[in-house]
Structures are given as C-alpha cells and as structure tokens.
Short mmCIF file of C-alpha atoms and ligand atoms in Angstrom, two decimals:
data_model
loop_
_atom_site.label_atom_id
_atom_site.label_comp_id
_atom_site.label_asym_id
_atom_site.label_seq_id
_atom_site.Cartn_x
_atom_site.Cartn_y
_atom_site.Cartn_z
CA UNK A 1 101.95 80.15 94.81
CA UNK A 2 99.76 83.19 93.38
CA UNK A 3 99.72 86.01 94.80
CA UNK A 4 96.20 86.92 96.77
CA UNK A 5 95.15 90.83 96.62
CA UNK A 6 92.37 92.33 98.33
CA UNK A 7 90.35 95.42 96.81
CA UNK A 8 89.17 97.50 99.50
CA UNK A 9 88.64 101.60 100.07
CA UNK A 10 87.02 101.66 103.74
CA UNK A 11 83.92 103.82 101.84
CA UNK A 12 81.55 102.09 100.55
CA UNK A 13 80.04 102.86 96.83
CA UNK A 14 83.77 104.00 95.84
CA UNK A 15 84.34 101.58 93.53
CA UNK A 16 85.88 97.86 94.78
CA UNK A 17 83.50 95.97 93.09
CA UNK A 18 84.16 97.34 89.53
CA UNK A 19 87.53 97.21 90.36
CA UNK A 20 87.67 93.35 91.06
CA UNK A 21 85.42 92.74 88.41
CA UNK A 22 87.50 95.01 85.95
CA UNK A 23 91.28 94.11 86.75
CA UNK A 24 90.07 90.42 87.26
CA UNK A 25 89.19 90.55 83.11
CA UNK A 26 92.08 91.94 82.07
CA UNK A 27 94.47 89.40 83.79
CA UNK A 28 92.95 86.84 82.41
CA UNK A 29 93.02 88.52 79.00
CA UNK A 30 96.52 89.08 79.77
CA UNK A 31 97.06 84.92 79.98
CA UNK A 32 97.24 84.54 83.99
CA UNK A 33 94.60 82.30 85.66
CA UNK A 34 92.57 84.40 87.86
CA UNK A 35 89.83 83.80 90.52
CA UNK A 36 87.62 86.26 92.08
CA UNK A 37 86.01 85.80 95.63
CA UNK A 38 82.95 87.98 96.43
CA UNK A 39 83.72 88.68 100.20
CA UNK A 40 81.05 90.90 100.65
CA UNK A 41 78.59 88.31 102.74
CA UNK A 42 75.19 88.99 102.70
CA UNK A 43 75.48 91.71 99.53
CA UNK A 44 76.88 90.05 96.73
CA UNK A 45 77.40 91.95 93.76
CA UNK A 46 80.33 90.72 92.13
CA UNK A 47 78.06 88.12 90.31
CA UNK A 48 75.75 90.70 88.61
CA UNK A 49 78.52 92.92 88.00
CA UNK A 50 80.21 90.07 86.43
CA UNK A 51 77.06 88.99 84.23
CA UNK A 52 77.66 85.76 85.84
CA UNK A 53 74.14 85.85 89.25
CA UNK A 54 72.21 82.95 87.25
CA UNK A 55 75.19 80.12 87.28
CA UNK A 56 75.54 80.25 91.02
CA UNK A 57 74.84 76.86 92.39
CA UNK A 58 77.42 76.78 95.97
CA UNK A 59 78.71 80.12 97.43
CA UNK A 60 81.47 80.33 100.05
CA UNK A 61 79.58 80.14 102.85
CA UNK A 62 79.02 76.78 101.50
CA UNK A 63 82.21 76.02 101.07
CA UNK A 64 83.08 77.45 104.57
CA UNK A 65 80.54 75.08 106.13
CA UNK A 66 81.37 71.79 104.02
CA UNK A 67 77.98 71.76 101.79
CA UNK A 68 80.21 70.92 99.06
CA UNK A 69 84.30 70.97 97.76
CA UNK A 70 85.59 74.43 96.63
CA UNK A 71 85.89 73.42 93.23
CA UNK A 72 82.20 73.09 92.53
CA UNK A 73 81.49 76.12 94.33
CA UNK A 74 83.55 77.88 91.51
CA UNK A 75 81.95 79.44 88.51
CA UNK A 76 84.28 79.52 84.97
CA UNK A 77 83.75 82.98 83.27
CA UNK A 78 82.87 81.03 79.57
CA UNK A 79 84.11 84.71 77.81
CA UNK A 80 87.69 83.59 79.57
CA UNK A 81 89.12 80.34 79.63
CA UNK A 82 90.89 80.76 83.12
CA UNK A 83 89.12 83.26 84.87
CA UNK A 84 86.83 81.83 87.82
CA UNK A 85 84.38 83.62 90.22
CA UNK A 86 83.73 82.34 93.82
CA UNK A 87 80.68 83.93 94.82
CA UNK A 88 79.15 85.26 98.62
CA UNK A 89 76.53 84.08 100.03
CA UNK A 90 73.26 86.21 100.07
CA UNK A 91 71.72 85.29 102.66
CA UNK A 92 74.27 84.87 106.01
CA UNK A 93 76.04 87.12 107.38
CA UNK A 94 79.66 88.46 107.48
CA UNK A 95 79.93 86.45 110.90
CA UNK A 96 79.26 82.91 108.86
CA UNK A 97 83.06 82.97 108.43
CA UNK A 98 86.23 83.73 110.01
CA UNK A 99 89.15 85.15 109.87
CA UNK A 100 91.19 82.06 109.97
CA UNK A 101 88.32 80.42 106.93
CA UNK A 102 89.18 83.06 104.85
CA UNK A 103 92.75 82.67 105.33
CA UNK A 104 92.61 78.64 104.14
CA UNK A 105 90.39 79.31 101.49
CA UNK A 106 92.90 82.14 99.92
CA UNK A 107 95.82 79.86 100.42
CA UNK A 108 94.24 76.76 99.06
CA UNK A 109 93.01 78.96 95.87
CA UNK A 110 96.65 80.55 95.81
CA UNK A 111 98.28 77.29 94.55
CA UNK A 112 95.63 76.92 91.43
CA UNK A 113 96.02 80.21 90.36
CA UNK A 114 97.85 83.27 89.51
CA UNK A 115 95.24 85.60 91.30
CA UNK A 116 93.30 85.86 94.05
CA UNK A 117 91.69 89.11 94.06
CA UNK A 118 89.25 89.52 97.23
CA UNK A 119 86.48 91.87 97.35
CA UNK A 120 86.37 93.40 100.41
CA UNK A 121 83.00 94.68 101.84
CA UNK A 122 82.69 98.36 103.01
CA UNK A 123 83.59 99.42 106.43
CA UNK A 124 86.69 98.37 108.65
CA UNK A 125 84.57 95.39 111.16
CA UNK A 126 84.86 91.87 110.62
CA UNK A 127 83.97 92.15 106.77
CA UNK A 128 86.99 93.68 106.34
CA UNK A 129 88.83 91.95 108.84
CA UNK A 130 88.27 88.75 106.55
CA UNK A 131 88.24 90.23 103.16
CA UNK A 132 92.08 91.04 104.32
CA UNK A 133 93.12 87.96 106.29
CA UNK A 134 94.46 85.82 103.50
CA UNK A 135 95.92 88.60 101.47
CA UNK A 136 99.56 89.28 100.76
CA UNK A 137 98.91 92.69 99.08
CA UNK A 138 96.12 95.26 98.96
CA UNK A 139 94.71 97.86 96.43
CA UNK A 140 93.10 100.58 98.25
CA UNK A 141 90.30 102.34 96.19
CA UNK A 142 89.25 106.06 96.76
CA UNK A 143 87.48 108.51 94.97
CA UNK A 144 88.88 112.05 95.30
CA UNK A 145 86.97 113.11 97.60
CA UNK A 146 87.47 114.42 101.07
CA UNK A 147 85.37 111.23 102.84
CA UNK A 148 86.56 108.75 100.90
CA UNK A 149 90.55 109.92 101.24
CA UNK A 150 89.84 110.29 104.70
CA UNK A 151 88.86 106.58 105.40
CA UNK A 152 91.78 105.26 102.74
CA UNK A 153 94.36 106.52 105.24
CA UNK A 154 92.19 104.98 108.14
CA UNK A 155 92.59 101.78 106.35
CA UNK A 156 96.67 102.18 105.27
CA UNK A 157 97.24 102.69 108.93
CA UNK A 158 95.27 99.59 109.57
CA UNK A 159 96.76 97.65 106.73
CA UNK A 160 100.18 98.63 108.18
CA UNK A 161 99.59 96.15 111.05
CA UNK A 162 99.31 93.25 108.73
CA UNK A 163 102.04 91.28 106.76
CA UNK A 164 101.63 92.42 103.55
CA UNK A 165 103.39 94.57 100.98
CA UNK A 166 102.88 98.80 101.38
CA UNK A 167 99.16 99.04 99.77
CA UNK A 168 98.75 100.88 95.76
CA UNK A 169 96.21 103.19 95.59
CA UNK A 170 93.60 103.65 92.43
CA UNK A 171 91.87 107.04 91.71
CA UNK A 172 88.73 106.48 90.71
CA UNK A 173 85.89 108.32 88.91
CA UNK A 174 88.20 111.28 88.28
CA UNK A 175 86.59 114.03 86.31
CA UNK A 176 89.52 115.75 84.28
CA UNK A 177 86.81 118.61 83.67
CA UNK A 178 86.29 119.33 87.43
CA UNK A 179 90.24 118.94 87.98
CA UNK A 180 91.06 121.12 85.54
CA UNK A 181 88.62 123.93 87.13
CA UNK A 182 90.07 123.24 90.76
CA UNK A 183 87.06 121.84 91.89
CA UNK A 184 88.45 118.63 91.83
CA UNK A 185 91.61 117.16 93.86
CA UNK A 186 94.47 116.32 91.53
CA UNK A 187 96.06 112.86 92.06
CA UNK A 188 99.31 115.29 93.22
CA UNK A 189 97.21 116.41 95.94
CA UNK A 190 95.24 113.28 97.27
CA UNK A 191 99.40 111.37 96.66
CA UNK A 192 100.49 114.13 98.60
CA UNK A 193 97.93 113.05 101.59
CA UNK A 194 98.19 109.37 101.35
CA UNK A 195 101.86 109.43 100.56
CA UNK A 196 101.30 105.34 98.97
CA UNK A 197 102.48 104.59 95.26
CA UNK A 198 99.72 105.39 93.06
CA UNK A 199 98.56 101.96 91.08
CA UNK A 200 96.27 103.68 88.88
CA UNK A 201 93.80 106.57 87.88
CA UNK A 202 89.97 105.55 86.33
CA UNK A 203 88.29 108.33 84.81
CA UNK A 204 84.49 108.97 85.91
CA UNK A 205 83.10 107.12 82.61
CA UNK A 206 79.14 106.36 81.53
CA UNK A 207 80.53 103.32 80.34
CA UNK A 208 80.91 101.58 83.77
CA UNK A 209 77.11 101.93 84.02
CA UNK A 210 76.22 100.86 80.51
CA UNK A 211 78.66 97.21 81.54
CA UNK A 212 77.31 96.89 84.62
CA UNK A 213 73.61 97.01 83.24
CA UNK A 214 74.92 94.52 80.62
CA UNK A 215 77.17 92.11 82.73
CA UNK A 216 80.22 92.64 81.03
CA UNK A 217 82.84 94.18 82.51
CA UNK A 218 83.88 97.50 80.44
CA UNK A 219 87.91 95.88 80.25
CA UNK A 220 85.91 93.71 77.07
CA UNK A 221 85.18 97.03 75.24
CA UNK A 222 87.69 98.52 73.47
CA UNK A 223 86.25 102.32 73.25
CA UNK A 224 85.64 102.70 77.05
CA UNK A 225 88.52 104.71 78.57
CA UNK A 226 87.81 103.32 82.04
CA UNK A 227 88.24 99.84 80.54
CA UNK A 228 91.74 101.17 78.92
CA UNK A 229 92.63 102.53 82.39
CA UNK A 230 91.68 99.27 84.24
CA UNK A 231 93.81 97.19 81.14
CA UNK A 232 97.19 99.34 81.93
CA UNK A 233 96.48 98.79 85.85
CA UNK A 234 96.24 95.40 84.85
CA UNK A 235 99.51 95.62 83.25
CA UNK A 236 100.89 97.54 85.70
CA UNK A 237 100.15 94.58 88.42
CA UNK A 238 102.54 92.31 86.57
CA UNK A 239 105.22 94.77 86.93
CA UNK A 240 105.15 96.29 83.60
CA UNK A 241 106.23 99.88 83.27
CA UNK A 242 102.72 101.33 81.82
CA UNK A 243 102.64 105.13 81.58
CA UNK A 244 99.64 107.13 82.77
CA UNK A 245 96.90 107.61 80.70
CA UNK A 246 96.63 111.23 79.33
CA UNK A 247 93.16 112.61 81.54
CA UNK A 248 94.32 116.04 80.92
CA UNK A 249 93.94 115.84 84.83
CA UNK A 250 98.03 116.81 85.37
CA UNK A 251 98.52 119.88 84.30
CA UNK A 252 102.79 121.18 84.68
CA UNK A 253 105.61 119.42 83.45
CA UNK A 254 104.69 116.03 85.20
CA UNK A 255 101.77 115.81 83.11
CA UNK A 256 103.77 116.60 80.14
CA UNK A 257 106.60 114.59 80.26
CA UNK A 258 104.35 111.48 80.61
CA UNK A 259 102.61 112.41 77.71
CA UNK A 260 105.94 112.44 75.92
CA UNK A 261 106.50 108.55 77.05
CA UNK A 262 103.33 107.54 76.13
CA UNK A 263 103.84 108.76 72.71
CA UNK A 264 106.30 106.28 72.25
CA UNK A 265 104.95 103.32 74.32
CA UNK A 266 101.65 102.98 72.35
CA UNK B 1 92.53 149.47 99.67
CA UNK B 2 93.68 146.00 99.89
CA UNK B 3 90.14 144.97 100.40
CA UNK B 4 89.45 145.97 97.01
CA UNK B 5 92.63 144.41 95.78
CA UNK B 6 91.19 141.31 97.57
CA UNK B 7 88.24 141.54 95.62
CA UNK B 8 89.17 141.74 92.69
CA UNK B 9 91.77 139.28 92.51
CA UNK B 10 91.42 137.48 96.01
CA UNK B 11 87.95 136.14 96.85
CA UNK B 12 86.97 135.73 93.29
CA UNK B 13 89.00 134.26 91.44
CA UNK B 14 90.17 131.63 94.04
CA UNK B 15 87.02 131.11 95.83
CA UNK B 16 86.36 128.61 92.99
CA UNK B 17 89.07 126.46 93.85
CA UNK B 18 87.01 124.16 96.08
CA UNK B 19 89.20 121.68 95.57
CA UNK B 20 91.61 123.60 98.29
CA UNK B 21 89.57 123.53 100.86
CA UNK B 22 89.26 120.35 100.46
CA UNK B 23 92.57 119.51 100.55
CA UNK B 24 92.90 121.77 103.74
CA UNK B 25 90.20 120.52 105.10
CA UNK B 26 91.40 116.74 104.66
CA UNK B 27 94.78 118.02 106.17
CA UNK B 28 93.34 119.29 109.17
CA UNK B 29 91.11 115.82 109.78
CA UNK B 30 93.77 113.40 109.13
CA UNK B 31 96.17 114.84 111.98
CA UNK B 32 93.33 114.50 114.21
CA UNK B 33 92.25 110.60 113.01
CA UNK B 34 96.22 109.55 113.05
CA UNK B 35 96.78 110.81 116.46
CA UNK B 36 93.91 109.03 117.79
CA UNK B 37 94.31 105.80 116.14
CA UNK B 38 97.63 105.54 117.81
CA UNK B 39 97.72 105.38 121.72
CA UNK B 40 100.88 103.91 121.67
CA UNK B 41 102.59 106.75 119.45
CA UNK B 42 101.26 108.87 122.47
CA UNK B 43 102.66 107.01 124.92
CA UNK B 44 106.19 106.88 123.21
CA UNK B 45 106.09 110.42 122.47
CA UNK B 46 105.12 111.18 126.61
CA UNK B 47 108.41 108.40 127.69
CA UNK B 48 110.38 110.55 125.25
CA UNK B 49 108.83 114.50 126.52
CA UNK B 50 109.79 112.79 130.14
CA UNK B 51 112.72 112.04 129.57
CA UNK B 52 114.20 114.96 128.27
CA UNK B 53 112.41 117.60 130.61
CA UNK B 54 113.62 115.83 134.21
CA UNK B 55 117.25 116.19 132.97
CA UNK B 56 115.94 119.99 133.62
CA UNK B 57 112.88 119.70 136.04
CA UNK B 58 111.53 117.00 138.75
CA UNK B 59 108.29 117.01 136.96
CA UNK B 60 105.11 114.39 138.39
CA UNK B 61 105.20 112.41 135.98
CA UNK B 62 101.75 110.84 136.70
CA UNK B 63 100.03 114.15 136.51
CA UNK B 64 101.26 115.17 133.13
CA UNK B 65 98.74 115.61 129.94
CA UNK B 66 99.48 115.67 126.38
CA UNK B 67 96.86 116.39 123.90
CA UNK B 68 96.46 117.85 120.68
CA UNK B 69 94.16 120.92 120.43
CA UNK B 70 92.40 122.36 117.69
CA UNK B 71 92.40 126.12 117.34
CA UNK B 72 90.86 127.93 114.13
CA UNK B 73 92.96 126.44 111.83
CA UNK B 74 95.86 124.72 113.54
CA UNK B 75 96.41 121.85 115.88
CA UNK B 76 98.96 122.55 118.80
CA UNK B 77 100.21 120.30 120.62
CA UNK B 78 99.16 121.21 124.60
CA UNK B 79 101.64 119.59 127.48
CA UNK B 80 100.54 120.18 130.78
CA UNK B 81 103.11 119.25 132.70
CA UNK B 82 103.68 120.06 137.00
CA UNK B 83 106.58 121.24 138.23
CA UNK B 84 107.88 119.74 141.50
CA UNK B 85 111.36 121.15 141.56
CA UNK B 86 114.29 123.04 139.15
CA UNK B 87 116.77 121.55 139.34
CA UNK B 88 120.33 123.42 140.47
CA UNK B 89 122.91 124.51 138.38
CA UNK B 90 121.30 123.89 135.05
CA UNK B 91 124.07 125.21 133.30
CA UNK B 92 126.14 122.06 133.86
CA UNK B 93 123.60 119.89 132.79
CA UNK B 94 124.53 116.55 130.02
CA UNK B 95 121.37 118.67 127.57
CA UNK B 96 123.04 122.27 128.07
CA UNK B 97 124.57 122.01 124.54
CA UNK B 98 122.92 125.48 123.72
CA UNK B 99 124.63 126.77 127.15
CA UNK B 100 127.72 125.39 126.18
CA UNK B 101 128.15 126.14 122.85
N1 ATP C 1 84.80 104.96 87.04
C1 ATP C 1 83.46 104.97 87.20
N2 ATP C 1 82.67 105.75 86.43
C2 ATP C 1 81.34 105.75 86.60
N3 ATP C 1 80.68 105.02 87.50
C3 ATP C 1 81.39 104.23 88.31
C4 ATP C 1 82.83 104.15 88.21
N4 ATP C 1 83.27 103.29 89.16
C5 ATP C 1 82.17 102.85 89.81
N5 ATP C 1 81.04 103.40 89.32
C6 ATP C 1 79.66 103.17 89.79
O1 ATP C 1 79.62 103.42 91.17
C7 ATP C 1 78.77 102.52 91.82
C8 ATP C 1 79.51 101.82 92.96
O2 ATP C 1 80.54 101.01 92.41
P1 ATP C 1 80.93 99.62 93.08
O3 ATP C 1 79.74 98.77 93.32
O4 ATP C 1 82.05 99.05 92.27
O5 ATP C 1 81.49 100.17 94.46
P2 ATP C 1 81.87 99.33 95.76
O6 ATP C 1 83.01 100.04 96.38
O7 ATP C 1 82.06 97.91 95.43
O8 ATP C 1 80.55 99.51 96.63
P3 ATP C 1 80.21 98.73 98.02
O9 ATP C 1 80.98 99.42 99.08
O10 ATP C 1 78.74 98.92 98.16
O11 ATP C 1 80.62 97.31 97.84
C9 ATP C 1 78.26 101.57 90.78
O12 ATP C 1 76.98 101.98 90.39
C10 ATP C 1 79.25 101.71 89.64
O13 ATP C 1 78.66 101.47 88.41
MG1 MG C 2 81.14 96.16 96.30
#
C-alpha cells in the first residue's frame, strides 16, 4: 500500500499546486512511482503547471461517474517513466464528488503506487473535505505571513480530527533578504506558532514563474534553488535525514550548526 | 528624558521590525480562533471551574458565563459566576491544602 498525502494550506495562492507538482517530480526522479490527483474541481491547474493540459482525454469526475476505468483517465508524465497525473474536471463542481469517492479512488490508486499526493483546493468546505478524505498524511503549506499562518493552524486543528499522522509544514516563498531585515517572520517564529515539525523551507524564487510559464516543474532544473529545496523535501519524505538548505534566513547558532552538517552531507 | 532615550534607540531602530508585530499580532488572533473552534474545550473547562468552586461556594450553575475578553493587548479570561451560598467552615474543606499547610 502507498502512502496517500494531501497538499493543502487553507489560503489559497500559497503555494499547493507548485508543491504537488514539484515534490511529485522529484519522487519519481528519486525511483518511487508517483501519481498526482488534481482535486481542485472546477479550477484545475495542476495540468498546466505540469506542462501536461493538452493530453487530458477523462478527468476524475469521469472516473467518479463511470464515463470510463481509472486507468485511462490517467496521464503518464513521458519526462518520467512512473510518474502519472489524474486530472479535475473543469467544468463541475466540487459537489460532483464525495467524500466517500474520493476515499475509493485514493485507496484503489494506493495499491499501484508509491504516492498519492492530492491537491487540495483552497478553503476548508467540501473541497477540502474531499481533497483530505482518503489521505493518511498531510503537508500543510503557508507562506510567512500573518493570513496565511493564521488559516494553517485553522486547518491543523481540523486535521487533528482525522486519522492521519501529525501534519509537516513547508515555508514557502521565504525571502532571506526581508528575514534578515525583520520584516519577515523567521521559520523559528511561524514553528514557534504552529508548534508542527517543519517538512521544509522554499525560498521566494523567479524560477517558479519561469517553469510554470514553461510546463516544467523547476525540480528538472538544476540551478533553481526552489527546485533544490523541493528535491531535499523530496528526500526528506522518504525519511532521509536532509539538512536545511543554507537561506541565510537563521541567523544564531541554529543556523550555524546546520551549516556545519551540510558541509559534510553534500 | 527617557523619551529621548526612546527615540533614539526605541522607536527607531525597532519600529522596522515588522515582522514582530506580526508575530504579536498572529499571537493575539490565534487564542481567539482556537477558543472558538472548540465548544467542547469550553464546556470541559466550565465541568472542571464547577467543580472545584462548589467544594467552596453553592454557585447556579446554570447562570454561570465564561468567556474570553479582549483588552488592549491581552485576552482574560472573564467567569461570571452567582453566588447562592458560602459554604461553612471552609477551613476544613478536602481543597484547603493552602489552609492546611
Ligand atoms: N516559491 C515560490 N516563488 C515564487 N513564486 C511562487 C512560489 N511558489 C508559488 N509561486 C507562485 O504563486 C502562485 C500561486 O501558486 P500555486 O498555484 O502553487 O498556489 P495554490 O496554493 O495552488 O493556489 P490555489 O489556492 O489557487 O490552488 C503561482 O503563480 C506560483 O507561480
Ligand atoms: Mg492550486
């Protein structure tokens, strides 16, 4: 059985998207066989983020409804040889499927492959409520900010309800600049809030615009330091010890103490 | 004389540090969403305020609020909470440790 993981944050525009597009890539890199379900119903993105919107045939309201078998509605990412995207439907809505749908779907997925990694749609109503329904872990997404921390600890308390493992937490669009200044919250301080083990930290990069414009997500480019941050969160979610990435973002003797491991780990 | 020690290192220096207000700010929202999202913490914490006040006062029970207030920059927890009867001899109560002791 693989393991299913949903990618939510409560706020919309934080990041999910680019996250289940981006750790998606670098599992399969890594060898696992991954698949990637777009549960945001009626505003699919995952596709175009993906490079993949022109290959769609079936979506999973199809599926759902018994237009045609899941396998067909499943697109194969040709740059990976076991990564798979199951897109959303465009034009239903979030009500087209249920809780319980969602829940099969995940579980029947879960025996073909490593990952399930579920895009969750913004919000905590029944988008949410299906995006999380077949999931046995989460990865909660915030940007440090004071609205988007604010609804991540809405949705831990609401994860707590579920059976699942304690939810990680990714950073993203840190800018070390603005950190460093005090204009930013530090990961310390946001941890401090959320009190949840911290899965990962993506710097604000350009190069998450210049991959979406191109369909590729920035994991395939070797220069892109979001794309190195997504690889060791990648890493990180098959239990390896990865140490954080230097953002210059920690100052004190955390901060330097890490950089002394990650001197010797790369 | 302060003032002007305020100024000068005070105000300016940390007013840039926008990053603790936000924190603050966050800190000050998130007590307020977790206590509302959870009734039944509420109603645990009232069984558990009940129980230990009537081993001192006949309090009606049905009466009694508990809310959290917001006041500048704190949250205080409010109990209103009417008093039927003290009870007699408090000194001998099974809570008096602090009387005992
Ligand atoms: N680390 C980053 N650096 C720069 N831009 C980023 C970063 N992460 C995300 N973005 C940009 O932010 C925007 C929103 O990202 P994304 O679509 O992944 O968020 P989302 O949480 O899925 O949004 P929604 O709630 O609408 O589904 C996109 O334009 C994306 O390119
Ligand atoms: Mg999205």
């Amino acid at each position: 059985m693989g393991e299913v993981c949903v990618i939510t944050s409560g706020k919309g525009g934080v990041g999910k998207t680019t996250t289940t597009a981006n750790l998606g890539a670098s599992l399969a890199a890594l060898g696992k066989s991954v698949v990637l379900i777009d549960a945001d119903i009626g505003l699919r993105n995952l596709d175009v983020v993906m490079g993949l919107e022109n290959r769609i045939v079936y979506h999973l309201v199809d599926v759902v409804e018994g237009y045609c078998r899941l396998a067909q509605a499943l697109i194969k990412d040709k740059r990976f040889e076991n990564l798979c995207l199951l897109p959303a439907a465009q034009t239903k809505d979030k009500t087209a499927v249920s809780p319980e749908q969602m829940r099969g779907l995940c579980k029947e997925l879960a025996q073909d492959f490593d990952f399930v990694l579920v895009d969750s749609p913004a919000g905590i109503e029944q988008g949410f409520r299906n995006a999380i329904s077949g999931a046995n872990q989460a990865i909660i997404v915030a940007t440090p900010e004071v609205s988007s921390v604010r609804d991540a600890d809405r949705i831990i308390g609401l994860l707590e309800a579920e059976d699942m493992r304690p939810p990680r937490l990714i950073v993203n669009r840190l800018k070390p600049a603005m950190v460093k200044r005090g204009d930013m919250m530090d990961i310390d301080d946001i941890l401090d809030i959320l009190a949840v083990e911290l899965l990962g930290v993506v710097p604000d990069d350009d190069s998450i615009v210049v991959s979406t414009n191109r369909g590729e997500p920035a994991v395939l480019s070797a220069s892109s330091r979001a794309g190195q941050a997504y690889r060791d969160i990648a890493r990180r979610v098959l239990g390896e010890e990865v140490a954080f990435m230097d953002l210059d973002a920690r100052p004190g003797i955390f901060g330097r103490l890490r950089r002394l491991f990650a001197a010797g780990d790369r | 004389m302060l003032e002007l020690l305020q100024r000068i290192f005070g105000r300016e220096s940390t007013g840039g540090q926008s990053k603790d207000v936000a924190k603050e700010r966050l800190r000050m929202v998130l007590i307020h969403d977790r206590a509302s999202v959870t009734p039944e913490v509420w109603e645990a914490l009232k069984v558990d305020l009940i129980r230990v006040i009537t081993q001192y006062l006949d309090i009606d029970e049905r009466a009694m609020e508990v809310d959290l207030q917001n006041e500048k920059d704190a949250y205080a927890l409010v109990a209103s909470i009417p008093v039927l009867r003290v009870k007699r001899n408090l000194g001998a109560l099974p809570g008096g440790e602090a009387a005992k002791g």
